[in-house]
Coordinates of C-alpha atoms in Angstrom, one line a residue:
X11 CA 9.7 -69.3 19.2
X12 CA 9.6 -72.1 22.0
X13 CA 13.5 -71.8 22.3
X14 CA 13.3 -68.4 22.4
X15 CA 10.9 -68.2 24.9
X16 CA 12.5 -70.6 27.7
X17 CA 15.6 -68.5 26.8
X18 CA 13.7 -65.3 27.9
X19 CA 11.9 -67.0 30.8
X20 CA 15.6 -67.8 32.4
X21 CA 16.5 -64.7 31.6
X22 CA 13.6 -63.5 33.4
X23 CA 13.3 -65.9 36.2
X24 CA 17.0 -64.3 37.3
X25 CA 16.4 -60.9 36.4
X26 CA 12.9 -61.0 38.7
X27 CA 14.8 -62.3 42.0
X28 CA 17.5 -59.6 41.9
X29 CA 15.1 -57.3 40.6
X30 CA 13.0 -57.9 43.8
X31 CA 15.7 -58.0 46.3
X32 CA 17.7 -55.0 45.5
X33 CA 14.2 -53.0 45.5
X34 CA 14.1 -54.4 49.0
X35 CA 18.2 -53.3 50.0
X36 CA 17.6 -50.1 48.5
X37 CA 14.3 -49.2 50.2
X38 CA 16.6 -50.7 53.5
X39 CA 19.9 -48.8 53.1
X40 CA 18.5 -45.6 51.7
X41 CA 15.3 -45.4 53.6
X42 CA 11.7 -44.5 52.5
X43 CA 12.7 -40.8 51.7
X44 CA 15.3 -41.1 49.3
X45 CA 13.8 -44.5 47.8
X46 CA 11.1 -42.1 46.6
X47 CA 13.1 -39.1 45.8
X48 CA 15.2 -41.2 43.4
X49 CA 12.4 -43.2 42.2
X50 CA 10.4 -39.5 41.3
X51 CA 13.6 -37.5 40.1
X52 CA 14.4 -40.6 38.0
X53 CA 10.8 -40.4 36.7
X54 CA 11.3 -37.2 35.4
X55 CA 13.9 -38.3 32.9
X56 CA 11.3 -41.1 32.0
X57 CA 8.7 -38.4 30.9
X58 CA 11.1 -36.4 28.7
X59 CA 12.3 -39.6 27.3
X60 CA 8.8 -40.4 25.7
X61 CA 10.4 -39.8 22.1
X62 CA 12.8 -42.5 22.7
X63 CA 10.1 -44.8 23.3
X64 CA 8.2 -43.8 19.9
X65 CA 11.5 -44.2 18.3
X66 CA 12.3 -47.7 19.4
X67 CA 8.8 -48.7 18.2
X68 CA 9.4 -47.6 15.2
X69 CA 13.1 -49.0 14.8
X70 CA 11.9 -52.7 15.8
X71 CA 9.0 -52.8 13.4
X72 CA 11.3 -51.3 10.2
X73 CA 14.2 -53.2 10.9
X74 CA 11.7 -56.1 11.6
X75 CA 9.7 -55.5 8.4
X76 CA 13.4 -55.2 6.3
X77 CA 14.5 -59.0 7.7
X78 CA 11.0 -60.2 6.8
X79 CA 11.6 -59.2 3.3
X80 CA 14.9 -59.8 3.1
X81 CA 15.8 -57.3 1.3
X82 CA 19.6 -56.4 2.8
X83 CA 20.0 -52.5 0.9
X84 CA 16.8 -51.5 3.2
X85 CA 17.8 -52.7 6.3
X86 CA 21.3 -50.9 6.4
X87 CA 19.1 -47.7 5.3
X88 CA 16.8 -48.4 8.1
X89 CA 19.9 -49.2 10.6
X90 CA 21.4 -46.0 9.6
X91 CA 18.6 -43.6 9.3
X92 CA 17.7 -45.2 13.3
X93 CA 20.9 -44.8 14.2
X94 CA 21.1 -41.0 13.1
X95 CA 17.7 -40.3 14.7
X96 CA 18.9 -41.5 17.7
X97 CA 21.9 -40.0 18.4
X98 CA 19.9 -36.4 17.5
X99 CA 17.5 -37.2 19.9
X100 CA 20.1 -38.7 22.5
X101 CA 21.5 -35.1 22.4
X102 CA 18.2 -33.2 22.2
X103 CA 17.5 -34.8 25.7
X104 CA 20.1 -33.8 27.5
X105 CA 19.5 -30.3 26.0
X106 CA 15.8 -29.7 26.4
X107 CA 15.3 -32.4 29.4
X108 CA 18.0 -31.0 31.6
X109 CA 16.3 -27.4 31.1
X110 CA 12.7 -28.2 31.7
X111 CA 13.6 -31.0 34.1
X112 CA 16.0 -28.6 36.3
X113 CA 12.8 -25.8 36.3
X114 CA 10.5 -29.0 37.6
X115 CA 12.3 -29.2 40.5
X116 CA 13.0 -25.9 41.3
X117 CA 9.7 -24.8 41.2
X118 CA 7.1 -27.8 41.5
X119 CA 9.1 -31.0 43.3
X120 CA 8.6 -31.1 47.0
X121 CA 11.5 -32.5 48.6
X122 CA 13.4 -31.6 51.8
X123 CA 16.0 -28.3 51.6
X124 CA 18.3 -30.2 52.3
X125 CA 18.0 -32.5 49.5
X126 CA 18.8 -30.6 46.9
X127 CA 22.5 -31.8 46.2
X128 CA 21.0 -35.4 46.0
X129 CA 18.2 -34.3 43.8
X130 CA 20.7 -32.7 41.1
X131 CA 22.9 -35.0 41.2
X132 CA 20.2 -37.8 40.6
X133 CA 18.9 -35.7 37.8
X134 CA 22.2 -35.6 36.0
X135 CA 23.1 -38.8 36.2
X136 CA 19.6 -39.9 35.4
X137 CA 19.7 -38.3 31.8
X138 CA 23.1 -38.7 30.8
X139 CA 22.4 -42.9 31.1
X140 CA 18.8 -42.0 29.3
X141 CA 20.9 -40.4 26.2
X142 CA 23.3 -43.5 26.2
X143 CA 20.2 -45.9 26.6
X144 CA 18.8 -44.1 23.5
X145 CA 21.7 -43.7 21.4
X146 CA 22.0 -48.0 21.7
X147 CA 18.2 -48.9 20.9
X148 CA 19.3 -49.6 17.5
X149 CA 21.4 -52.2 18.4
X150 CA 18.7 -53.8 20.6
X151 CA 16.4 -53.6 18.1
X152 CA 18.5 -55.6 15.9
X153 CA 19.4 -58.1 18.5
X154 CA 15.3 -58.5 19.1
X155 CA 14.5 -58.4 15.3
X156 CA 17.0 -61.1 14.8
X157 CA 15.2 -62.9 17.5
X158 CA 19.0 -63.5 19.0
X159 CA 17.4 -64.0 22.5
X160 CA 20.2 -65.8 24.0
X161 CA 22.8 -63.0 23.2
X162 CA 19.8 -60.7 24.2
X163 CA 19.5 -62.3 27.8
X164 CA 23.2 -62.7 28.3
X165 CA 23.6 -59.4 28.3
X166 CA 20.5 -59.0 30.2
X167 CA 21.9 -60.8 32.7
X168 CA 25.0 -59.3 33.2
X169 CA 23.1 -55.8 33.6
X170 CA 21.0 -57.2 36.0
X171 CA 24.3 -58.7 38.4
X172 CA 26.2 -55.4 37.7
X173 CA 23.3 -53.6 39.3
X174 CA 22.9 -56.2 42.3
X175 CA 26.8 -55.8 43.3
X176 CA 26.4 -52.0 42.8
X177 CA 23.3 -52.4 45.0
X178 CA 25.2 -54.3 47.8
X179 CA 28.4 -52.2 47.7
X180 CA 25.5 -49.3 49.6
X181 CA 26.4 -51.3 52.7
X182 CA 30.3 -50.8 53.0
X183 CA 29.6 -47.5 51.9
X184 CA 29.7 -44.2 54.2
X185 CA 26.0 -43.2 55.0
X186 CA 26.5 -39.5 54.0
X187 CA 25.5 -39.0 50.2
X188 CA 24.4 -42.6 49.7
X189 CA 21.9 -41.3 47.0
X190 CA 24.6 -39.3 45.4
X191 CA 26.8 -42.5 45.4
X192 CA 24.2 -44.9 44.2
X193 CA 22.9 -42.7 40.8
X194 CA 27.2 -41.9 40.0
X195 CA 27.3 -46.2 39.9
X196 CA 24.1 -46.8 38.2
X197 CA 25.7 -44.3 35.3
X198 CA 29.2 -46.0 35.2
X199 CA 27.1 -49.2 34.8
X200 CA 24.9 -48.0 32.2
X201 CA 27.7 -46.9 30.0
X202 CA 29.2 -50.5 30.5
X203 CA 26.1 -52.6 29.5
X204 CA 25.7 -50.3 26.2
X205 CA 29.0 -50.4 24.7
X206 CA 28.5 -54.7 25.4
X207 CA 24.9 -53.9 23.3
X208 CA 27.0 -52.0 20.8
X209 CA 30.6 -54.5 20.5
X210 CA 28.1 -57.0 20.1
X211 CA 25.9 -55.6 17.0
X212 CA 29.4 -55.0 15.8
X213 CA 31.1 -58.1 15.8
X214 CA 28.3 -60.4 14.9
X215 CA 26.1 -58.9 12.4
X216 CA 28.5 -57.4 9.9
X217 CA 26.0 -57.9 6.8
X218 CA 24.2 -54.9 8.5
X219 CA 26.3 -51.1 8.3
X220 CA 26.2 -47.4 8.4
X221 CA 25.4 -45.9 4.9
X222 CA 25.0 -42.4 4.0
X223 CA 21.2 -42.3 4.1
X224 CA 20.0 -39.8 1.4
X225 CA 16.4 -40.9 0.8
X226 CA 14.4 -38.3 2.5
X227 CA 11.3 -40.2 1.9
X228 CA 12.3 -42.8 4.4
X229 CA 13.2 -40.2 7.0
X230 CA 10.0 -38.7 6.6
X231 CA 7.8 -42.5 6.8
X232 CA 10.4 -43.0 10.1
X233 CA 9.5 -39.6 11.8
X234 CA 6.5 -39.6 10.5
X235 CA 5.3 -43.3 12.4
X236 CA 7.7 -41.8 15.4
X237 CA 5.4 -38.6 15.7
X238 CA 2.6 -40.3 16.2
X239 CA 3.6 -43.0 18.3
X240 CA 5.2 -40.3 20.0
X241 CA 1.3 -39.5 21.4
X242 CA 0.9 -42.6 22.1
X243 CA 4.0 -42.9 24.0
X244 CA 3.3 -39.5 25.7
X245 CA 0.3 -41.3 27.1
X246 CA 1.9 -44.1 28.2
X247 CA 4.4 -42.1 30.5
X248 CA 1.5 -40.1 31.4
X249 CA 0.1 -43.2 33.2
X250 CA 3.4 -44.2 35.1
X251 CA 5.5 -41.5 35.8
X252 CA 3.1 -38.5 35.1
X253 CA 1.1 -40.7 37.9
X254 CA 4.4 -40.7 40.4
X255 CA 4.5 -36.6 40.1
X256 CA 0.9 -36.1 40.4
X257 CA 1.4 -38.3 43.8
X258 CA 4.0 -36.1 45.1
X259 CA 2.4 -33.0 44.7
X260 CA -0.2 -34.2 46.9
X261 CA 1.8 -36.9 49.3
X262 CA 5.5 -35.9 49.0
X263 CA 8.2 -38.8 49.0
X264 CA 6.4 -41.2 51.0
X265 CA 4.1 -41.7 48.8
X266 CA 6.0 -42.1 46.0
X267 CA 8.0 -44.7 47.7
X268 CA 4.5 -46.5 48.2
X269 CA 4.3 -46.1 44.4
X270 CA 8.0 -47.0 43.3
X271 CA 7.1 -50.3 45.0
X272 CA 3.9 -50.9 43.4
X273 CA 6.0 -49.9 40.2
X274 CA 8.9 -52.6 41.1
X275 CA 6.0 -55.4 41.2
X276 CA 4.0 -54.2 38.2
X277 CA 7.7 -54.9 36.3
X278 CA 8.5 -57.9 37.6
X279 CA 4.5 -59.4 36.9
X280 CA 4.7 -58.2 34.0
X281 CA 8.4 -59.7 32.9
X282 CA 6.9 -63.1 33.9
X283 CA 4.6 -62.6 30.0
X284 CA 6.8 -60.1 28.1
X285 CA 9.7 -62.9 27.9
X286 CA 7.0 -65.1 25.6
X287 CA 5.9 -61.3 23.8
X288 CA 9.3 -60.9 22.6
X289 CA 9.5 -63.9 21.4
X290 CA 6.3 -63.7 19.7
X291 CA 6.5 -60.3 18.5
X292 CA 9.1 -60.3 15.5
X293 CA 7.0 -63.1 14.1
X294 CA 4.0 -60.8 14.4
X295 CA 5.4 -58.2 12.4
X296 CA 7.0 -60.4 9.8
X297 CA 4.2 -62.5 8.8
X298 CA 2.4 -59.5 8.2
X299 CA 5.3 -57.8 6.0
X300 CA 5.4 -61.3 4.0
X301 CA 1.7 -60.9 3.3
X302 CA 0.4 -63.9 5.6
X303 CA -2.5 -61.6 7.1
X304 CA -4.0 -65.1 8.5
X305 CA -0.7 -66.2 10.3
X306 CA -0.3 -62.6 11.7
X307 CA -4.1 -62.4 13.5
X308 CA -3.4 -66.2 14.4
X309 CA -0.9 -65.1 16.8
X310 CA -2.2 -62.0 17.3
X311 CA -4.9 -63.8 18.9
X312 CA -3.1 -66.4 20.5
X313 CA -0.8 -64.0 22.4
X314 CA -3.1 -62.2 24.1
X315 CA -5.0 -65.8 25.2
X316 CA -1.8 -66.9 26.2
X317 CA -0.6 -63.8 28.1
X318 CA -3.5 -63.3 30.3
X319 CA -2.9 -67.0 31.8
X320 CA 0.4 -66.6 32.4
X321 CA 0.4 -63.2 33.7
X322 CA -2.5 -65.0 36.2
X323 CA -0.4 -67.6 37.7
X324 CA 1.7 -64.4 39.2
X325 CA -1.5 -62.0 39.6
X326 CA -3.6 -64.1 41.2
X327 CA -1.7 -65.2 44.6
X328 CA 0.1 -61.5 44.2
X329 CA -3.5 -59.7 44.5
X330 CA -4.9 -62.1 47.2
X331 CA -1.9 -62.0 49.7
X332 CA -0.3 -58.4 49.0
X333 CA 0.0 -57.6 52.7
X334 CA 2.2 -61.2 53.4
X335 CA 4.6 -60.6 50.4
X336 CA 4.8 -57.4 51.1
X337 CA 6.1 -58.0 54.8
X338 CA 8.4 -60.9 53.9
X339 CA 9.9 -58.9 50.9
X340 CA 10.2 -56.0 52.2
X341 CA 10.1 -56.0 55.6
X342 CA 8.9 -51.9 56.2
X343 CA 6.0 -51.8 54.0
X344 CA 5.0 -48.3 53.0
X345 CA 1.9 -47.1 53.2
X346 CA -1.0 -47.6 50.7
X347 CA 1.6 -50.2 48.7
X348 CA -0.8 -52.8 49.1
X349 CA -3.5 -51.0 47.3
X350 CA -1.6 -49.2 44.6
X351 CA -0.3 -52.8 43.7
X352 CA -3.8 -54.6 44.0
X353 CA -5.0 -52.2 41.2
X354 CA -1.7 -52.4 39.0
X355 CA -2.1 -55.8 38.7
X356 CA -5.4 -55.1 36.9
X357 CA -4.7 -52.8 35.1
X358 CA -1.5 -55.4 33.4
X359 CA -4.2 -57.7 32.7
X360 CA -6.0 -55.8 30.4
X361 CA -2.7 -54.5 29.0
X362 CA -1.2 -57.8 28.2
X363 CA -4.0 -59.0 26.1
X364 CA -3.9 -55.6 24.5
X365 CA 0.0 -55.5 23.5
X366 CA -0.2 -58.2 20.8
X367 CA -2.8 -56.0 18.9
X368 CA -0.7 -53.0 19.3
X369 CA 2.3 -54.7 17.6
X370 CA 0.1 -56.0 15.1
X371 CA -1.3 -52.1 14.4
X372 CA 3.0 -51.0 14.4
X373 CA 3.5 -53.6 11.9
X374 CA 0.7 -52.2 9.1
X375 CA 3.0 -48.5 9.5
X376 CA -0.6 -46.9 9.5
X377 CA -0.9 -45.4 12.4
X378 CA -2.2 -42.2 12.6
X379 CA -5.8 -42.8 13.7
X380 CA -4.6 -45.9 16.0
X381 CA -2.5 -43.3 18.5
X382 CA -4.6 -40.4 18.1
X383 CA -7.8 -42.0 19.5
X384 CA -5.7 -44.4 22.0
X385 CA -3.4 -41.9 23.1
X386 CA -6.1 -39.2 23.7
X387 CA -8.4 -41.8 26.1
X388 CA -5.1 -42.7 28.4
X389 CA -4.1 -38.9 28.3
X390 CA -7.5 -38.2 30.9
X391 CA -6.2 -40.5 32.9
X392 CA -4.0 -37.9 34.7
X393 CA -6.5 -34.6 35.3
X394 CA -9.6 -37.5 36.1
X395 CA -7.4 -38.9 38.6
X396 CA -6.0 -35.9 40.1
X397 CA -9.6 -34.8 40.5
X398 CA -10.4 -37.5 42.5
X399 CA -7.7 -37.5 44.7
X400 CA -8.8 -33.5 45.1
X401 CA -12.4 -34.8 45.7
X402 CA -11.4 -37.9 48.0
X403 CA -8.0 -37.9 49.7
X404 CA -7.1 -41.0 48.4
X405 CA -3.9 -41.9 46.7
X406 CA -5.4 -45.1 45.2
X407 CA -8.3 -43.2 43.3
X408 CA -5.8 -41.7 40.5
X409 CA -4.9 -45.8 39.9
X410 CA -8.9 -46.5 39.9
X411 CA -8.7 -43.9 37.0
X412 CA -6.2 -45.7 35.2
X413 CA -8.0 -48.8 35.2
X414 CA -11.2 -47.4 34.1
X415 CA -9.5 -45.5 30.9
X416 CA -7.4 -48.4 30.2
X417 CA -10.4 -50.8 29.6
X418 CA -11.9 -48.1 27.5
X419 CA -8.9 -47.8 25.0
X420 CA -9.3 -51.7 24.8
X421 CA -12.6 -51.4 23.5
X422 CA -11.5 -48.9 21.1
X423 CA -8.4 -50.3 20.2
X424 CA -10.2 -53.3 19.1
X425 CA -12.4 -51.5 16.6
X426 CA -9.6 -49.6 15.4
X427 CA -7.1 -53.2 14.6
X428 CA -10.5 -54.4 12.6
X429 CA -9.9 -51.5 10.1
X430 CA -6.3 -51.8 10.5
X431 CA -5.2 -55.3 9.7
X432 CA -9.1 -57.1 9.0
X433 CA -9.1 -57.8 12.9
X434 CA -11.8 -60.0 13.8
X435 CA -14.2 -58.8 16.6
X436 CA -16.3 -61.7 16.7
X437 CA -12.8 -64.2 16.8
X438 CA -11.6 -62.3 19.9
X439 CA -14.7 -62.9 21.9
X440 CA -14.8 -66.7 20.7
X441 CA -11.0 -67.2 20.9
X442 CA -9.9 -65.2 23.8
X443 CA -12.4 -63.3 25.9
X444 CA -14.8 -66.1 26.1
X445 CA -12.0 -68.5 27.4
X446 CA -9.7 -65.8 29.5
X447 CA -13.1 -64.6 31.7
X448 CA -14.1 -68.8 33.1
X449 CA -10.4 -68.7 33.6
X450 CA -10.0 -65.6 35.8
X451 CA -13.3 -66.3 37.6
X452 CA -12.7 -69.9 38.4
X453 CA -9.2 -68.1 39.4
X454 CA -9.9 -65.9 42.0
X455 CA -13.2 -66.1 43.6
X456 CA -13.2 -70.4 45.2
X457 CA -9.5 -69.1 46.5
X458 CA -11.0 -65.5 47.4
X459 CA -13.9 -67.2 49.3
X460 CA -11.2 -69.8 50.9
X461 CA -9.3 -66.9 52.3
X462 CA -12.4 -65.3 53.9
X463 CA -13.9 -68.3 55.8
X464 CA -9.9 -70.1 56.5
X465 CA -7.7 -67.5 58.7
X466 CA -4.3 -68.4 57.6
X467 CA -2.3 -67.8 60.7
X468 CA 1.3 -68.4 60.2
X469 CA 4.4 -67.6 57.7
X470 CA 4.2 -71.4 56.1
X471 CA 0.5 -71.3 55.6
X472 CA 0.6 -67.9 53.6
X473 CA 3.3 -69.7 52.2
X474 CA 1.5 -73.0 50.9
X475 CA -1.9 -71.0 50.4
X476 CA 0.5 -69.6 47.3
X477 CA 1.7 -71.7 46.3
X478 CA -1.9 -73.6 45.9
X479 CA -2.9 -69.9 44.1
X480 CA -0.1 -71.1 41.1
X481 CA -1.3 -74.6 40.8
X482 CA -5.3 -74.1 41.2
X483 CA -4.8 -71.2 38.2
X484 CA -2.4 -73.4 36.1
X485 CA -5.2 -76.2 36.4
X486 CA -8.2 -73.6 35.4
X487 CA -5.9 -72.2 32.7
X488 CA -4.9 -76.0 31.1
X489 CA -8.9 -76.5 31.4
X490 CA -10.3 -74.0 30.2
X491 CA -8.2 -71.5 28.8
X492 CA -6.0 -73.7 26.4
X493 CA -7.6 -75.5 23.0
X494 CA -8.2 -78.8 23.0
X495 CA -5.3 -79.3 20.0
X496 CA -2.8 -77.3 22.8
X497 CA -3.7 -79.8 25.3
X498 CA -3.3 -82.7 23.7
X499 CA 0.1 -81.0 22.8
X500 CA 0.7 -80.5 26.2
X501 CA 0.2 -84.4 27.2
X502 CA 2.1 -85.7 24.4
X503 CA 4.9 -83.7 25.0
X504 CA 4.7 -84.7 29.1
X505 CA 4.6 -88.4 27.4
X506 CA 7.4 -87.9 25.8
X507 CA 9.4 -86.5 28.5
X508 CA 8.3 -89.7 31.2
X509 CA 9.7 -92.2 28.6
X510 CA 13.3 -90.6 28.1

């Protein structure tokens, strides 16, 4: 797991810094109106590909499950039964998405006349690479459940400099149809990085192959645990990109662009933790299918301790000095960014101390219950917050929303994980709240307080004042937040290192 998670953390490191600085050429080159139009068009795919997120859930924890058994008959089943699945659903996309899609933005989308060309186009190309992305989640799946992570960011990092030299080829480019030409190269370079997912699978795992699948029974558990992580799901994309379309029916593009770029920081946060969660992850689910219920909660536990700190080191100077970052990354800052991305960083938070128990819930295949109450609390998310914004005017209140619901499915989810998998309440508090609250507290408010009573007044002092943000939380989180036994790791290890 500690191989695999450096191996992620390069992977992420690199995938962050492009990630950040083709959000800022695009939002340069295309400008704040077609940033938002393709990051709201694009959304729409995002919404009708819900299903594919239910089914990749469910692919990882099977195929996950299979490996943990070892039992090689049940894993090509499970391969080929996914694969089918998918490439049903791939199609049923294209089919149903492009028809309800196309009447969205006929009827409800509010984009300039002019537009529409660019809109279409968008739209197209946007679900034809969401059917290949879904038609390939079995061979990601594999890769993940195989916990082949240096394969995994390889090809992770060719995607990511594909997309940057895509991104940089805007500026030789004519400035007519830009938007047109950008969404026709993001397709040709999906299609590239999936048959490289799929030649892969191929060539190095040939103990797993397509069967005929005739065991209805398995079909049934599969759709089964995908229909009702498809609610789950379905709340999930309510709370990102039901969130972006609720903000352009009352701000138009601009404000969406203000939301694709608290979007493009909430990712990049929260790659900094989900590079040690996929490491963590298969182990989750496999201790659990080899009967080590102990093991499983262990790092159930420990995961969600250990994500909250290192999603702080990145939160913490991130919340403190939006506006400066915000400037030097982007340059044109849109309006209410700074706010949108102040409360999206608190909402992560809670999420990544709650992902751990949600894999943990996927790994039991009981699920019903789980989703249903989950699911329904994040679903009133979307009308609370569009009453607000109604009621107040302000964008931001529909993000205050999601924050408020979000730390309400918590509190249920951990109720729910006790039934589920003999979750222990009391050993949350003890093991993780009770350290991750001193931690955040001890955070924030001395280098809040700092901030209010210092004026930092040029480019290097914002500069160093983050940089102090990193080390003061790292020093709070070794302190506090880590076990005495994990520090004492820690030094030894450090020891080690200063004598070679």
């Amino acid at each position: 797991m500690a191989k695999n998670t450096v191996i992620l953390y390069f992977r992420m490191l690199f995938q962050m810094a492009v990630f950040l600085y083709t959000s800022r050429v695009l939002l340069q080159v295309l400008g704040e109106e077609n940033y938002g139009l393709y990051d709201v068009v694009g959304g729409i795919v995002v919404v009708l590909m819900f299903l594919n997120n239910s089914m990749t859930t469910c692919t990882q924890r099977y195929i996950t499950v299979a490996l943990g058994r070892g039992e090689a008959d049940y894993l090509n089943k499970v391969y080929s039964a996914a694969t089918t699945i998918h490439g049903l659903l791939g199609l049923s996309v294209v089919l149903i998405g492009g028809l309800l899609g196309s009447l969205y933005i006929h009827y409800f989308l509010v984009f300039p006349p002019e537009k529409v060309a660019d809109v279409f186009v968008v739209f197209g190309c946007s679900l034809v690479s969401g059917m290949l992305m879904i038609m390939s989640m079995p061979c990601n799946a594999t890769i993940i459940a195989h916990e082949d992570m240096g394969a995994f960011a390889a090809i992770t990092i060719m995607d990511v400099l594909l997309k940057l030299g895509l991104t940089l080829a805007l500026y030789v480019m004519p400035s007519a149809h830009l938007l047109i030409a950008y969404a026709l190269m993001m397709l040709a370079e999906a299609a590239i990085v999936r048959t490289v997912y799929w030649l892969y699978c191929r060539r190095h795992y040939r103990n797993i192959r397509l069967v005929r699948v005739r065991d209805k029974g398995l079909y049934r558990e599969m759709l089964s645990f995908m229909g009702w992580s498809t609610f789950g799901n379905a709340s999930l994309v309510a709370n990102t990109q039901g969130i972006n379309l609720v903000l352009n029916a009352f701000g138009g593009p601009v404000v969406n662009a203000a939301r694709g770029v608290a979007f493009q920081v909430q990712t990049a946060v929260t790659a900094f933790i989900s590079s040690f969660q996929t490491a963590i992850n298969p182990q989750i689910t496999k201790t659990y299918a080899q009967g080590q219920l102990e093991s499983s909660n262990r790092l159930i536990l420990a995961s969600s301790r250990l994500s909250f700190m290192l999603m702080l080191l990145m939160a913490v100077p991130l919340w403190l000095e939006t506006e400066f970052v915000l400037q030097l990354w982007l340059g044109r800052v849109p309006q209410f960014a700074a706010d949108f991305i102040r409360l999206m960083l608190c909402v992560s938070l809670v999420d990544c101390v709650a992902n751990p128990m949600m894999i943990g819930a996927a790994a039991t295949g009981r699920v019903k219950v789980y989703y249903l109450v989950i699911g329904s609390t994040l679903l009133t998310t979307l009308p609370l917050g569009y009453w607000v914004i109604d009621v107040t005017g302000k964008p931001a209140g529909i993000f205050q929303m999601l924050l408020l619901t979000t730390l309400l499915a918590q509190c249920f989810r951990m109720y729910l994980c006790r039934g589920l998998y003999n979750f222990s309440i009391r050993k949350f508090f003890r093991e993780v709240f009770w350290r991750i609250l001193p931690v955040g507290a001890s955070s924030l408010l001395p280098l809040y307080l700092l901030q209010q009573f210092v004026p930092l007044s040029s480019a290097a002092a914002h500069f160093l004042f983050c940089v102090g943000c990193v080390l003061w939380t790292g020093l709070c989180a070794f302190l506090m937040g880590l076990k005495a036994a994990e520090r004492e790791m820690i030094l030894v290890k450090l020891k080690l290192k200063k004598k070679e």
